[in-house]
PDB file of C-alpha atoms in Angstrom:
ATOM      1  CA  ALA A   1      80.806  23.896  77.515  1.00 63.00           C
ATOM      2  CA  ALA A   2      83.412  21.970  75.672  1.00 75.00           C
ATOM      3  CA  GLY A   3      86.518  23.796  74.700  1.00 83.00           C
ATOM      4  CA  VAL A   4      85.878  26.730  77.068  1.00 85.00           C
ATOM      5  CA  PRO A   5      88.912  27.253  79.340  1.00 88.00           C
ATOM      6  CA  ILE A   6      88.428  27.030  83.116  1.00 88.00           C
ATOM      7  CA  LEU A   7      89.923  30.060  84.744  1.00 91.00           C
ATOM      8  CA  THR A   8      89.061  29.473  88.416  1.00 89.00           C
ATOM      9  CA  SER A   9      90.048  26.807  90.911  1.00 89.00           C
ATOM     10  CA  SER A  10      89.649  26.254  94.594  1.00 87.00           C
ATOM     11  CA  ARG A  11      92.364  27.179  97.021  1.00 85.00           C
ATOM     12  CA  LEU A  12      90.985  24.500  99.462  1.00 84.00           C
ATOM     13  CA  THR A  13      91.275  20.772  99.473  1.00 81.00           C
ATOM     14  CA  PHE A  14      88.137  18.767 100.277  1.00 80.00           C
ATOM     15  CA  GLU A  15      88.778  15.989 102.735  1.00 83.00           C
ATOM     16  CA  SER A  16      85.804  16.321 105.093  1.00 88.00           C
ATOM     17  CA  SER A  17      82.852  18.593 105.874  1.00 89.00           C
ATOM     18  CA  LYS A  18      84.421  19.641 109.146  1.00 90.00           C
ATOM     19  CA  GLN A  19      87.707  20.487 107.401  1.00 89.00           C
ATOM     20  CA  ILE A  20      85.983  22.423 104.682  1.00 87.00           C
ATOM     21  CA  ASP A  21      84.039  24.507 107.269  1.00 89.00           C
ATOM     22  CA  THR A  22      87.259  25.182 109.299  1.00 90.00           C
ATOM     23  CA  ASP A  23      89.177  26.196 106.137  1.00 88.00           C
ATOM     24  CA  VAL A  24      86.437  28.478 104.798  1.00 87.00           C
ATOM     25  CA  SER A  25      85.819  30.103 108.156  1.00 89.00           C
ATOM     26  CA  LYS A  26      89.619  30.740 108.491  1.00 90.00           C
ATOM     27  CA  ALA A  27      90.072  32.056 105.008  1.00 85.00           C
ATOM     28  CA  LEU A  28      87.100  34.471 105.279  1.00 84.00           C
ATOM     29  CA  SER A  29      88.197  35.693 108.785  1.00 87.00           C
ATOM     30  CA  GLU A  30      91.592  36.525 107.291  1.00 86.00           C
ATOM     31  CA  GLY A  31      90.060  38.307 104.360  1.00 79.00           C
ATOM     32  CA  MET A  32      91.432  35.708 101.880  1.00 81.00           C
ATOM     33  CA  GLY A  33      89.478  34.479  98.822  1.00 80.00           C
ATOM     34  CA  LEU A  34      88.603  30.828  98.399  1.00 86.00           C
ATOM     35  CA  TYR A  35      89.515  30.624  94.654  1.00 88.00           C
ATOM     36  CA  ASN A  36      92.330  31.248  92.359  1.00 89.00           C
ATOM     37  CA  LEU A  37      91.882  33.120  89.095  1.00 90.00           C
ATOM     38  CA  ASP A  38      94.150  32.161  86.246  1.00 93.00           C
ATOM     39  CA  THR A  39      95.036  35.794  85.518  1.00 92.00           C
ATOM     40  CA  GLU A  40      97.698  34.806  82.996  1.00 92.00           C
ATOM     41  CA  LYS A  41      95.161  32.879  80.850  1.00 93.00           C
ATOM     42  CA  LEU A  42      92.549  35.557  81.265  1.00 92.00           C
ATOM     43  CA  LEU A  43      95.029  38.238  80.065  1.00 92.00           C
ATOM     44  CA  GLU A  44      95.988  35.901  77.128  1.00 92.00           C
ATOM     45  CA  LEU A  45      92.245  35.493  76.116  1.00 93.00           C
ATOM     46  CA  ARG A  46      91.711  39.236  75.957  1.00 93.00           C
ATOM     47  CA  PRO A  47      87.902  39.124  76.474  1.00 94.00           C
ATOM     48  CA  ASP A  48      85.573  42.075  75.545  1.00 95.00           C
ATOM     49  CA  VAL A  49      83.224  41.089  78.443  1.00 95.00           C
ATOM     50  CA  ILE A  50      83.803  39.153  81.688  1.00 94.00           C
ATOM     51  CA  LEU A  51      80.756  37.760  83.412  1.00 92.00           C
ATOM     52  CA  THR A  52      80.924  37.149  87.135  1.00 90.00           C
ATOM     53  CA  GLN A  53      78.865  37.357  90.323  1.00 88.00           C
ATOM     54  CA  ASP A  54      79.376  38.765  93.815  1.00 83.00           C
ATOM     55  CA  ILE A  55      76.253  37.558  95.488  1.00 81.00           C
ATOM     56  CA  CYS A  56      78.262  34.882  97.345  1.00 78.00           C
ATOM     57  CA  ASN A  57      81.875  35.109  98.460  1.00 72.00           C
ATOM     58  CA  VAL A  58      81.927  31.322  99.075  1.00 78.00           C
ATOM     59  CA  CYS A  59      80.538  30.224  95.666  1.00 78.00           C
ATOM     60  CA  SER A  60      83.128  31.572  93.240  1.00 82.00           C
ATOM     61  CA  ILE A  61      85.929  34.054  92.650  1.00 86.00           C
ATOM     62  CA  ASP A  62      85.360  37.412  94.293  1.00 84.00           C
ATOM     63  CA  LEU A  63      84.471  40.335  92.194  1.00 88.00           C
ATOM     64  CA  ALA A  64      87.428  42.505  93.261  1.00 86.00           C
ATOM     65  CA  ALA A  65      89.873  39.953  92.025  1.00 87.00           C
ATOM     66  CA  VAL A  66      88.122  39.941  88.603  1.00 91.00           C
ATOM     67  CA  GLN A  67      88.105  43.780  88.581  1.00 93.00           C
ATOM     68  CA  ARG A  68      91.790  43.935  89.498  1.00 91.00           C
ATOM     69  CA  THR A  69      92.638  41.723  86.612  1.00 92.00           C
ATOM     70  CA  ALA A  70      90.440  43.556  84.138  1.00 94.00           C
ATOM     71  CA  MET A  71      92.183  46.908  85.094  1.00 94.00           C
ATOM     72  CA  LYS A  72      95.461  45.393  83.884  1.00 92.00           C
ATOM     73  CA  MET A  73      94.017  44.650  80.442  1.00 93.00           C
ATOM     74  CA  ASP A  74      94.279  46.822  77.294  1.00 92.00           C
ATOM     75  CA  PRO A  75      91.711  47.200  75.968  1.00 93.00           C
ATOM     76  CA  ARG A  76      89.884  46.903  79.290  1.00 95.00           C
ATOM     77  CA  PRO A  77      86.958  44.547  79.191  1.00 96.00           C
ATOM     78  CA  THR A  78      83.499  45.249  80.539  1.00 95.00           C
ATOM     79  CA  VAL A  79      82.990  43.386  83.901  1.00 96.00           C
ATOM     80  CA  VAL A  80      79.336  42.449  84.405  1.00 96.00           C
ATOM     81  CA  SER A  81      78.419  41.088  87.785  1.00 93.00           C
ATOM     82  CA  LEU A  82      75.200  39.215  87.944  1.00 93.00           C
ATOM     83  CA  ASN A  83      73.417  38.843  91.278  1.00 90.00           C
ATOM     84  CA  PRO A  84      70.057  37.272  90.723  1.00 90.00           C
ATOM     85  CA  GLY A  85      67.984  36.708  93.802  1.00 89.00           C
ATOM     86  CA  GLY A  86      65.206  34.852  92.051  1.00 91.00           C
ATOM     87  CA  LEU A  87      63.891  33.735  88.635  1.00 88.00           C
ATOM     88  CA  GLU A  88      62.724  37.269  87.708  1.00 89.00           C
ATOM     89  CA  ASP A  89      66.255  38.520  88.289  1.00 91.00           C
ATOM     90  CA  VAL A  90      67.664  35.794  86.064  1.00 90.00           C
ATOM     91  CA  LEU A  91      65.328  36.814  83.292  1.00 88.00           C
ATOM     92  CA  SER A  92      66.336  40.494  83.805  1.00 91.00           C
ATOM     93  CA  ASP A  93      70.029  39.441  83.570  1.00 93.00           C
ATOM     94  CA  VAL A  94      69.343  38.048  80.123  1.00 93.00           C
ATOM     95  CA  ALA A  95      69.001  41.722  78.906  1.00 94.00           C
ATOM     96  CA  VAL A  96      72.078  42.835  81.026  1.00 95.00           C
ATOM     97  CA  VAL A  97      74.217  40.218  79.333  1.00 95.00           C
ATOM     98  CA  GLY A  98      72.768  40.929  75.934  1.00 96.00           C
ATOM     99  CA  ASP A  99      73.559  44.714  76.263  1.00 96.00           C
ATOM    100  CA  ALA A 100      77.080  43.903  77.412  1.00 95.00           C
ATOM    101  CA  VAL A 101      77.802  41.829  74.317  1.00 95.00           C
ATOM    102  CA  GLY A 102      75.887  44.063  71.877  1.00 95.00           C
ATOM    103  CA  LEU A 103      72.877  41.771  71.502  1.00 94.00           C
ATOM    104  CA  GLY A 104      70.365  43.746  73.736  1.00 94.00           C
ATOM    105  CA  ALA A 105      67.445  43.622  71.215  1.00 94.00           C
ATOM    106  CA  GLN A 106      67.808  39.855  70.748  1.00 94.00           C
ATOM    107  CA  ALA A 107      68.037  39.350  74.460  1.00 93.00           C
ATOM    108  CA  ARG A 108      64.879  41.329  75.051  1.00 93.00           C
ATOM    109  CA  LYS A 109      63.052  39.269  72.480  1.00 92.00           C
ATOM    110  CA  VAL A 110      64.117  36.113  74.441  1.00 88.00           C
ATOM    111  CA  GLN A 111      62.868  37.754  77.657  1.00 85.00           C
ATOM    112  CA  GLN A 112      59.515  38.480  76.102  1.00 86.00           C
ATOM    113  CA  GLN A 113      59.090  34.879  75.113  1.00 84.00           C
ATOM    114  CA  GLN A 114      59.314  33.766  78.691  1.00 73.00           C
TER     115      GLN A 114
END
């Protein structure tokens, strides 16, 4: 969405499929994440809720990095990790997000319309 800050970036450069595969495999075998989190910007924004996922360590920032940053914040935001495995899970997550942001009743109405 326009005007929404981007807080993550890849630690890898993308030159070829082989190079990406090699770099990802190496980083994962060394226990390193594939993404950077702009913790300074996140701390500055002071969110009430942080939405993330931990279904895929290759797809985005890892949950532990988000939780470590949230622990440094005062007030501490709620970290909501969404891990949908299918469409039904996505629809369930509407209520999870709604509850987290104080709009649970409205979220459930949206769910019922689907």
